[in-house]
PDB file of C-alpha atoms and ligand atoms in Angstrom:
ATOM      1  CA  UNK R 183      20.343 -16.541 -31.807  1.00 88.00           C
ATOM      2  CA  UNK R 184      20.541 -20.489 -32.794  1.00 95.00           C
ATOM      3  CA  UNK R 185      24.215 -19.701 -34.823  1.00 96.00           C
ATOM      4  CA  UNK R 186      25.363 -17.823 -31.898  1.00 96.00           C
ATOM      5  CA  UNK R 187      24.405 -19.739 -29.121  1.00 96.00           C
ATOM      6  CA  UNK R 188      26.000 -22.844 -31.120  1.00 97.00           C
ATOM      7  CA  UNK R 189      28.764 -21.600 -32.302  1.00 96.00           C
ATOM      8  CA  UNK R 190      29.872 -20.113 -28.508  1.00 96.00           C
ATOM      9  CA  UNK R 191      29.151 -23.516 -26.997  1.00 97.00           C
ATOM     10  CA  UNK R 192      31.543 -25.225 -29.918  1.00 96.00           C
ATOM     11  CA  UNK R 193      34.213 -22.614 -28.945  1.00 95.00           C
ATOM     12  CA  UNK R 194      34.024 -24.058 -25.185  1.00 93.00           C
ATOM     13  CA  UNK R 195      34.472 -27.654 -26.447  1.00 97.00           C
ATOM     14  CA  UNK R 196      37.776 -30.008 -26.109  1.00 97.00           C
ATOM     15  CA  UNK R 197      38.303 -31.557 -29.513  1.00 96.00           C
ATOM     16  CA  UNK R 198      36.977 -35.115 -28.670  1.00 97.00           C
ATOM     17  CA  UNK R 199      33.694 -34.024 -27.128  1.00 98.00           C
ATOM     18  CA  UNK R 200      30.970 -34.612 -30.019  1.00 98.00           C
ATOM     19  CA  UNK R 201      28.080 -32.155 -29.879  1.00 98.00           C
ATOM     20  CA  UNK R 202      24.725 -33.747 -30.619  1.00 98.00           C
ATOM     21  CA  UNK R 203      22.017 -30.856 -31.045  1.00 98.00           C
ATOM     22  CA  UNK R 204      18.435 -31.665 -29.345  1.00 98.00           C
ATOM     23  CA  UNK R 205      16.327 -30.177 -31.561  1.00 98.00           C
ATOM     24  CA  UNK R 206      12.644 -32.036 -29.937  1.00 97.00           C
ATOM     25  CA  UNK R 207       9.729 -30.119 -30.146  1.00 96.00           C
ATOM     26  CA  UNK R 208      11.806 -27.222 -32.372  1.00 97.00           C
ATOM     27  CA  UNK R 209      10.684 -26.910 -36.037  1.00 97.00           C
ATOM     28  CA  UNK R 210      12.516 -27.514 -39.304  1.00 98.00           C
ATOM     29  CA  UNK R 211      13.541 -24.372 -39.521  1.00 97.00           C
ATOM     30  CA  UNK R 212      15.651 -24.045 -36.458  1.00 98.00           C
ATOM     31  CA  UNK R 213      17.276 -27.262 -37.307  1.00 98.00           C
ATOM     32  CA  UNK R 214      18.420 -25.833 -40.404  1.00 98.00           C
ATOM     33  CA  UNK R 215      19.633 -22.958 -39.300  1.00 98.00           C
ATOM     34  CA  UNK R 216      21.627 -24.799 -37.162  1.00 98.00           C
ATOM     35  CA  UNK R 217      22.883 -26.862 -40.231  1.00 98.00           C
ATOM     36  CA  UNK R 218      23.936 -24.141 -42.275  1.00 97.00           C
ATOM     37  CA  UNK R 219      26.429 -22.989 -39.698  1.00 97.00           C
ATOM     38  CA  UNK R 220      27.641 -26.290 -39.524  1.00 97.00           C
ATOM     39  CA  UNK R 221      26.079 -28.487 -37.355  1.00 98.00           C
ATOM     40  CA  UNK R 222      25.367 -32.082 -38.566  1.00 98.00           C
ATOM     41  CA  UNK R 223      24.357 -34.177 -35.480  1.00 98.00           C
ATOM     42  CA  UNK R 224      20.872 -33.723 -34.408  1.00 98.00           C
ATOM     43  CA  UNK R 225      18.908 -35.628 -31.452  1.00 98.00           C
ATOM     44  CA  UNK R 226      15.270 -35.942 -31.019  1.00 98.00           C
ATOM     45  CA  UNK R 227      13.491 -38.053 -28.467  1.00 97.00           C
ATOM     46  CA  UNK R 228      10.094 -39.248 -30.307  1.00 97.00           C
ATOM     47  CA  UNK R 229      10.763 -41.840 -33.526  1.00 98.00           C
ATOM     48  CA  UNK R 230       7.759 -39.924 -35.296  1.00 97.00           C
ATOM     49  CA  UNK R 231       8.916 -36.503 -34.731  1.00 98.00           C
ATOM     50  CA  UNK R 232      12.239 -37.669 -35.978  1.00 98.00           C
ATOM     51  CA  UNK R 233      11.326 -39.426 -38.990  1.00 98.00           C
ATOM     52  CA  UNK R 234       9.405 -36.486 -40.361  1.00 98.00           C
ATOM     53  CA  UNK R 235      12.522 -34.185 -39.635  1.00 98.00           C
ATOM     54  CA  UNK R 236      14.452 -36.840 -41.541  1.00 98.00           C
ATOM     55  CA  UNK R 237      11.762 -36.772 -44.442  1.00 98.00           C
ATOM     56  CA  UNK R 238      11.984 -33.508 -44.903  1.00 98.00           C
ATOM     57  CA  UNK R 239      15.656 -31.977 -44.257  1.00 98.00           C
ATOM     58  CA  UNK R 240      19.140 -32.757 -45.687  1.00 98.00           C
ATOM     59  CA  UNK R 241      20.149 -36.033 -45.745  1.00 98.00           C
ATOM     60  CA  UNK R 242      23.648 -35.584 -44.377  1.00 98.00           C
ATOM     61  CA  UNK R 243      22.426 -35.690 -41.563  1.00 98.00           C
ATOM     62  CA  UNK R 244      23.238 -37.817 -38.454  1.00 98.00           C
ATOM     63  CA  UNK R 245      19.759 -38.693 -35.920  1.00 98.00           C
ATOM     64  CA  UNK R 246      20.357 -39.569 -32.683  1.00 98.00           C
ATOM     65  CA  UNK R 247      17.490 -40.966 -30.801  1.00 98.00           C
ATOM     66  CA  UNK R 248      18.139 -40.140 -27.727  1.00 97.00           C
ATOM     67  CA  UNK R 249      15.052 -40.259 -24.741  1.00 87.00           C
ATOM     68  CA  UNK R 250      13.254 -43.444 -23.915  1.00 89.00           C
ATOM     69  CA  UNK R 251      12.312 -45.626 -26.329  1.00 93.00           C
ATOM     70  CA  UNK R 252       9.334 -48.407 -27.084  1.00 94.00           C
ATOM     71  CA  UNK R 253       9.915 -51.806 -29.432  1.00 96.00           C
ATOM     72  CA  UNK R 254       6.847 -50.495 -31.185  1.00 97.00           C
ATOM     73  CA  UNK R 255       8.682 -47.853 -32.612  1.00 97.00           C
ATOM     74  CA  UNK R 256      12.308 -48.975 -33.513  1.00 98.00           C
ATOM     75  CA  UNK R 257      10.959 -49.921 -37.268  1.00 98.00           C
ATOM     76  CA  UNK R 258      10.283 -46.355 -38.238  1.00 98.00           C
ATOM     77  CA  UNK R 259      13.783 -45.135 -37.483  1.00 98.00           C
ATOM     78  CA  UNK R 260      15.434 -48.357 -38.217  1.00 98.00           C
ATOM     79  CA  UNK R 261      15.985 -47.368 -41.986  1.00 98.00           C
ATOM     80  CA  UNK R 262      18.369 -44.378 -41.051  1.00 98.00           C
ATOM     81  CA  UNK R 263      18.923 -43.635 -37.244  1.00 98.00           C
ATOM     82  CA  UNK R 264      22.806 -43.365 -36.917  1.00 98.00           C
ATOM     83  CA  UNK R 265      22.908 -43.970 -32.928  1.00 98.00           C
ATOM     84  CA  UNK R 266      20.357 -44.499 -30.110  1.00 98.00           C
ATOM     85  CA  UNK R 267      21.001 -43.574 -26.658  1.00 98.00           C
ATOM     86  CA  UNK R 268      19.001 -44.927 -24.466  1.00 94.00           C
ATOM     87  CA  UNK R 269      19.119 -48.725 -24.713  1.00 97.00           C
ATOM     88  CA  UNK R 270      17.922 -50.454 -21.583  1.00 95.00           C
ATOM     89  CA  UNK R 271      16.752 -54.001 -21.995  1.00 95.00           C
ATOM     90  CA  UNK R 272      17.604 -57.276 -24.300  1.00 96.00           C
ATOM     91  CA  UNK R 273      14.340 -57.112 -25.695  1.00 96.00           C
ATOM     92  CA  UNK R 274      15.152 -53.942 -26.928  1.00 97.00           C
ATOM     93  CA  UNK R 275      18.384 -54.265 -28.262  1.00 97.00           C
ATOM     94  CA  UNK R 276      16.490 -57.433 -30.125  1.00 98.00           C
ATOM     95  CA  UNK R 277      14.199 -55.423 -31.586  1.00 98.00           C
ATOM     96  CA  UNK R 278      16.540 -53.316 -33.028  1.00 98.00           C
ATOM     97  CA  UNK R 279      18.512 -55.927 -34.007  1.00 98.00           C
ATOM     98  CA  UNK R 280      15.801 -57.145 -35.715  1.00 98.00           C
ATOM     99  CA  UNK R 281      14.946 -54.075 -37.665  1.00 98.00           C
ATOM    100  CA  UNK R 282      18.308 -53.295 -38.763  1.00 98.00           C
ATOM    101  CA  UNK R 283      18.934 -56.923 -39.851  1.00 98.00           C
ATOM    102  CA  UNK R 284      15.855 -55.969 -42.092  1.00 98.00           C
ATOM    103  CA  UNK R 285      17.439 -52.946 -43.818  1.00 98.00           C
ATOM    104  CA  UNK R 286      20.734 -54.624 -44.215  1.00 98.00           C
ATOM    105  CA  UNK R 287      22.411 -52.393 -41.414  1.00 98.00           C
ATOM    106  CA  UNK R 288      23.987 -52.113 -37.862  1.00 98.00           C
ATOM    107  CA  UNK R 289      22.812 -49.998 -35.966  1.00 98.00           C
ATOM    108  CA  UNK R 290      25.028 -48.606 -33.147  1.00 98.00           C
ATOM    109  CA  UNK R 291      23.294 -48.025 -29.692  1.00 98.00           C
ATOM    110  CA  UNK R 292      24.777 -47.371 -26.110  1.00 98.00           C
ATOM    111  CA  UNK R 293      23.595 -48.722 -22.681  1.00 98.00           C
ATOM    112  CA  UNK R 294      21.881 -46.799 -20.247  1.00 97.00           C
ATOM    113  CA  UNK R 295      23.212 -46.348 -16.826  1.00 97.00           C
ATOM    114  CA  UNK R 296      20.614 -45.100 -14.337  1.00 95.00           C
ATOM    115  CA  UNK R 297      23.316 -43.004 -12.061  1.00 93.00           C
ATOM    116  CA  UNK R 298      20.738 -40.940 -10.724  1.00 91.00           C
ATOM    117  CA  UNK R 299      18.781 -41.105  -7.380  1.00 86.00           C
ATOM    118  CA  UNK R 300      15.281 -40.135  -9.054  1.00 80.00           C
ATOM    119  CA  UNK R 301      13.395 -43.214  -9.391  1.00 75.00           C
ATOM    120  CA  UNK R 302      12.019 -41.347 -12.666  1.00 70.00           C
ATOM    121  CA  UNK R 303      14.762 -42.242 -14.442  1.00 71.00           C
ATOM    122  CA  UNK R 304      15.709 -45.042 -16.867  1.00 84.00           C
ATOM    123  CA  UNK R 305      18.206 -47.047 -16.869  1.00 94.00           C
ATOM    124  CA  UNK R 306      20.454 -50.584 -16.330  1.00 96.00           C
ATOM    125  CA  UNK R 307      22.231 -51.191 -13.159  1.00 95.00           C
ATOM    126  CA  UNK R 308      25.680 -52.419 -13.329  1.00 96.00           C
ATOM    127  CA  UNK R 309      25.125 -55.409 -12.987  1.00 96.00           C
ATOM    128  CA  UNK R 310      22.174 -55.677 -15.202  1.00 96.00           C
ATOM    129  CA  UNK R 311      25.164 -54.125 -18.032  1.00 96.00           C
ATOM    130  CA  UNK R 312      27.305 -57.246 -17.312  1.00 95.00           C
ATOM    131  CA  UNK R 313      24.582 -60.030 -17.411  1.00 95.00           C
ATOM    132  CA  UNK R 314      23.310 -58.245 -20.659  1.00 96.00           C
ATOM    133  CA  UNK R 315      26.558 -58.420 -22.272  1.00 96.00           C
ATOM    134  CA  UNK R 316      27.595 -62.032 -20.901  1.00 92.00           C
ATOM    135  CA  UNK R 317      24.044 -63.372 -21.806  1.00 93.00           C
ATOM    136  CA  UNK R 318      24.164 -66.235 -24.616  1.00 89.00           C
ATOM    137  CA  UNK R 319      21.385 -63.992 -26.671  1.00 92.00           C
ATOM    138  CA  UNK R 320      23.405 -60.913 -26.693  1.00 96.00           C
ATOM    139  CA  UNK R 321      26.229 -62.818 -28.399  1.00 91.00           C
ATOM    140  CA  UNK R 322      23.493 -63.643 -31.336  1.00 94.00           C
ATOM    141  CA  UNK R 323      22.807 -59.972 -32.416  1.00 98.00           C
ATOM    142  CA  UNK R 324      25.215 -59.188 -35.043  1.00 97.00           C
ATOM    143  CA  UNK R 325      23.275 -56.275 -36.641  1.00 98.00           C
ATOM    144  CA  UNK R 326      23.647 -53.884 -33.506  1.00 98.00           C
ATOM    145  CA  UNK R 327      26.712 -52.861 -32.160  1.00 98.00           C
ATOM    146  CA  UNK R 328      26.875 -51.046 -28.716  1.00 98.00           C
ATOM    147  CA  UNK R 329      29.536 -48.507 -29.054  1.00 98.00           C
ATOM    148  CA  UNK R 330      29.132 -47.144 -25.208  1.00 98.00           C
ATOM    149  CA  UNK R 331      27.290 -45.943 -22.437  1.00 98.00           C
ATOM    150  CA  UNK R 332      25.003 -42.751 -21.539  1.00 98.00           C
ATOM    151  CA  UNK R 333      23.189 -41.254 -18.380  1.00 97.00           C
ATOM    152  CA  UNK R 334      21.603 -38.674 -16.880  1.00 96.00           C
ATOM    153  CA  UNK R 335      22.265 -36.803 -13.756  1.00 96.00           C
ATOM    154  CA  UNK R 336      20.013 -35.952 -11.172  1.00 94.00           C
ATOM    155  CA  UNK R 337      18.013 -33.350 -11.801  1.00 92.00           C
ATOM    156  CA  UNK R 338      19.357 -31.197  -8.715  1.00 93.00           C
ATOM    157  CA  UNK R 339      21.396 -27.605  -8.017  1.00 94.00           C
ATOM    158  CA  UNK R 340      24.161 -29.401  -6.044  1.00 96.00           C
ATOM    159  CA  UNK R 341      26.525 -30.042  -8.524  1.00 97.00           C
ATOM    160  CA  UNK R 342      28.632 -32.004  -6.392  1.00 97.00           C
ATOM    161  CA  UNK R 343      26.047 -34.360  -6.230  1.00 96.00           C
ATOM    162  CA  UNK R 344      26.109 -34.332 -10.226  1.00 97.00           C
ATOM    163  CA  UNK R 345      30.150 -34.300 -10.836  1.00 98.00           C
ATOM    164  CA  UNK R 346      29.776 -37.870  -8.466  1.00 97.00           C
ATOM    165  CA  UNK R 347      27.323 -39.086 -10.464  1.00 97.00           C
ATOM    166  CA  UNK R 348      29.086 -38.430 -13.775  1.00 98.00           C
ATOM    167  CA  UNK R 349      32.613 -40.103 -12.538  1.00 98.00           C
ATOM    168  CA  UNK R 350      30.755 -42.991 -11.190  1.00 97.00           C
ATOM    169  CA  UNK R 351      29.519 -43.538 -14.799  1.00 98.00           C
ATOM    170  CA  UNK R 352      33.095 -42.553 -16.287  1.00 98.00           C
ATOM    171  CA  UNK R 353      34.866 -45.055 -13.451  1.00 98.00           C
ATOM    172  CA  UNK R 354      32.705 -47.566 -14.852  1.00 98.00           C
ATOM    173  CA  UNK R 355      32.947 -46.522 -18.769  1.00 98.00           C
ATOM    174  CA  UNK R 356      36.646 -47.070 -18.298  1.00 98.00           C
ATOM    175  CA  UNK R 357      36.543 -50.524 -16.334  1.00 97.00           C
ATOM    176  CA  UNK R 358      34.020 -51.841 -19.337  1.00 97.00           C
ATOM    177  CA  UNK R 359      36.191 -50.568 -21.571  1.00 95.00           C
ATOM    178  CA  UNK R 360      39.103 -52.628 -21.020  1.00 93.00           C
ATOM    179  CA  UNK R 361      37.691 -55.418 -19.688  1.00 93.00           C
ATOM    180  CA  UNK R 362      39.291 -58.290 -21.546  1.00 91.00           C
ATOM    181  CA  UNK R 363      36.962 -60.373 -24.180  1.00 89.00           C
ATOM    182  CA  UNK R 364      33.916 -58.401 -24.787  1.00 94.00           C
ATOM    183  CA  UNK R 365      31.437 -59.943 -27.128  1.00 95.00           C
ATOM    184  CA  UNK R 366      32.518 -58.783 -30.605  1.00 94.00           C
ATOM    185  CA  UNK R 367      29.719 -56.622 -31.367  1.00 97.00           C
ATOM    186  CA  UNK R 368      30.314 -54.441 -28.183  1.00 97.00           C
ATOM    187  CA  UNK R 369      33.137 -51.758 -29.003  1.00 97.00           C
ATOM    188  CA  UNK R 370      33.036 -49.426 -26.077  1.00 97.00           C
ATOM    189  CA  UNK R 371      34.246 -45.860 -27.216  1.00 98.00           C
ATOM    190  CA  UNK R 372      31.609 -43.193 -26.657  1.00 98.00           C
ATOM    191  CA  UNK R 373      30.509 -41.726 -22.995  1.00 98.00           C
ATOM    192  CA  UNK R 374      27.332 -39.623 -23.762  1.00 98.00           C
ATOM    193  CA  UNK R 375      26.987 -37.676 -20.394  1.00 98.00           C
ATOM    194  CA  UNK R 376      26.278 -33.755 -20.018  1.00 98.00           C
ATOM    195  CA  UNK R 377      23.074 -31.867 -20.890  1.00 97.00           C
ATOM    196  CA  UNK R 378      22.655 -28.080 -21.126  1.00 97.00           C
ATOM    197  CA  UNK R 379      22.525 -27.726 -17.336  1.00 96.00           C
ATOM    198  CA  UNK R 380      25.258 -29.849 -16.810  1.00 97.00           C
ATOM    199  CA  UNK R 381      27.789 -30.560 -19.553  1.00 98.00           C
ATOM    200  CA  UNK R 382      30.670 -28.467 -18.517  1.00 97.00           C
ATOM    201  CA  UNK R 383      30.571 -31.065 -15.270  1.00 98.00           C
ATOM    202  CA  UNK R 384      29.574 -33.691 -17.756  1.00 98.00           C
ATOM    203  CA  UNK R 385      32.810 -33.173 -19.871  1.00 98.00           C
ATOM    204  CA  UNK R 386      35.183 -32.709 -16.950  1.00 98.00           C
ATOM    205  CA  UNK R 387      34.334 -36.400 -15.346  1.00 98.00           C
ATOM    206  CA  UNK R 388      34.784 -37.226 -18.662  1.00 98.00           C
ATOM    207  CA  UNK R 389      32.065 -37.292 -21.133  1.00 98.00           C
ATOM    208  CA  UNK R 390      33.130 -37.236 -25.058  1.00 98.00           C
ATOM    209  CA  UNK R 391      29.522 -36.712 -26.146  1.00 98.00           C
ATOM    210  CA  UNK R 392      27.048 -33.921 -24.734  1.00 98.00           C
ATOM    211  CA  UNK R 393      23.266 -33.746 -25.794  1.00 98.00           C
ATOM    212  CA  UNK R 394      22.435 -29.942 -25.419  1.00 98.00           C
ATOM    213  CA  UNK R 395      18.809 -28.424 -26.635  1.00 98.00           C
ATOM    214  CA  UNK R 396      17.543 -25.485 -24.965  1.00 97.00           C
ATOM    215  CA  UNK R 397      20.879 -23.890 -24.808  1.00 97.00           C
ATOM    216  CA  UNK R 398      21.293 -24.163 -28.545  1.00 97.00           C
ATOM    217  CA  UNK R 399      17.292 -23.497 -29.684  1.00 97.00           C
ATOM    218  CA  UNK R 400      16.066 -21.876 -26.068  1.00 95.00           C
ATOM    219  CA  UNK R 401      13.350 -23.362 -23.575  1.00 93.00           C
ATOM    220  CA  UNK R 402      10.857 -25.797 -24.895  1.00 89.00           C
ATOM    221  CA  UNK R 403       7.298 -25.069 -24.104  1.00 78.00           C
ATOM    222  CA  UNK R 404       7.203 -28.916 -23.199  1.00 65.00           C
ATOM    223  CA  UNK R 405       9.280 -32.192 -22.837  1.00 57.00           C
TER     224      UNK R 405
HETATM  225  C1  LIG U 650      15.822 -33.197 -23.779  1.00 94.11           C
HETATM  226  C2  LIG U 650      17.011 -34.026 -23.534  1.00 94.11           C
HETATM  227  C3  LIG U 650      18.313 -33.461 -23.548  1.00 94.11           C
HETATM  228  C4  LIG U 650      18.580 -31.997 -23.760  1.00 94.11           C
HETATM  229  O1  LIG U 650      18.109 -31.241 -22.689  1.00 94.11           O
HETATM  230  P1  LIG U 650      18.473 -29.674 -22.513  1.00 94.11           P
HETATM  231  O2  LIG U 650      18.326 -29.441 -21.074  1.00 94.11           O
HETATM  232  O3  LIG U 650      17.475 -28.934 -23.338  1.00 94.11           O
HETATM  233  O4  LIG U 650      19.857 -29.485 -23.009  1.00 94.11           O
HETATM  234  C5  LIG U 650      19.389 -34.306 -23.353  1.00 94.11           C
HETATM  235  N1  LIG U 650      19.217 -35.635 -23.154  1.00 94.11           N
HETATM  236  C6  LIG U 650      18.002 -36.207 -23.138  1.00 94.11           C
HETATM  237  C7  LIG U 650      17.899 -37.663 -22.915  1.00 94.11           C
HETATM  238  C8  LIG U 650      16.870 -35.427 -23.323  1.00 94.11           C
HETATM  239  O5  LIG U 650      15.661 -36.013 -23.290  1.00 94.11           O
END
């Protein structure tokens, strides 16, 4: 089921959208089912659950953290994480910053947008983005680099409501993009938009990176 269900949505995918499995809550063995038909880019929203799965499964692997994440945590994954998703604050990015300074790295991250109208969601305003990035601190943290942006859509069945959503986020990926003089550790290339529900809207506003579980592994029993 896991090779098939993969292997149909890579068939559906433009060549510069960038699959990242989300394989929380699934066990080792689905994941590597998953990587023996070819799949390298795994996401997982809980540092411990991720650095087990790291532990104990192939190394070639790329881990994406991808759901909401606490300072408290970002030494755990700090050694090997290859991109987190959900940045949201300074002190975070510090932190991380911090951790990868530690282990010699950088550690790429995007921004958060909150584009949808849930109040449950995470995520930096606009303007929160630009005083971030024009901050005098940002400019300081040379061991993270934050390669783009990510959000999530409302969770709702009018997908006109979503496909707004999404190109307000691409509108504004684009403007950051070329805005002239970004801080050199910002390099904005990646739009991480588009979850199982959603990611054929996600990818036609405009999303090059889609974060798909339960269509890949089937429904969680939780998360
Ligand atoms: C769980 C999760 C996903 C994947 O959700 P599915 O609906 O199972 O595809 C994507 N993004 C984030 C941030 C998640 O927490």
């Amino acid at each position: 089921m896991i090779v098939s269900q993969l292997k149909e949505i890579k068939s559906q995918l433009p060549t510069n959208v960038t699959l990242v499995a989300v394989s929380k809550t699934k066990p080792e063995s689905a994941i590597l089912e998953a990587y023996e038909a070819g799949q390298r880019i795994f996401g997982e929203n809980k540092v411990q659950e991720m650095v087990t799965k790291w532990e104990n499964l192939p190394k070639d692997i790329s881990w994406h953290l991808i759901g909401h994440l606490q300072t408290n945590k970002v030494k755990y994954m700090a050694p090997f994480v290859s991109l987190v998703h959900g940045v949201d604050s300074l002190k975070l990015l510090k932190e991380i910053n911090k951790e990868a300074l530690k282990n010699n790295r950088i550690i790429d991250c995007l921004l958060q947008l909150k584009i949808a109208e849930e109040t449950t969601k995470f995520g930096l305003s606009e303007a929160q983005v630009q005083e971030l990035l024009h901050s005098d601190n940002f400019k300081e943290l040379k061991n993270i680099r934050i390669k783009g942006l990510m959000g999530m859509a409302s969770f709702t069945p009018n997908k006109n409501q979503i496909q707004q959503e999404f190109e307000n986020l691409k509108n504004y990926f684009d403007a950051l993009k070329t805005t002239p003089n970004l801080p050199k550790n910002v390099t904005i290339e990646t739009l991480s938009m588009g979850m199982s529900s959603d990611y054929s809207i996600a990818i036609n506003s405009g999303s090059n990176m889609i974060r798909v579980g339960s269509s890949i592994f089937g429904q969680r029993n939780y998360n």
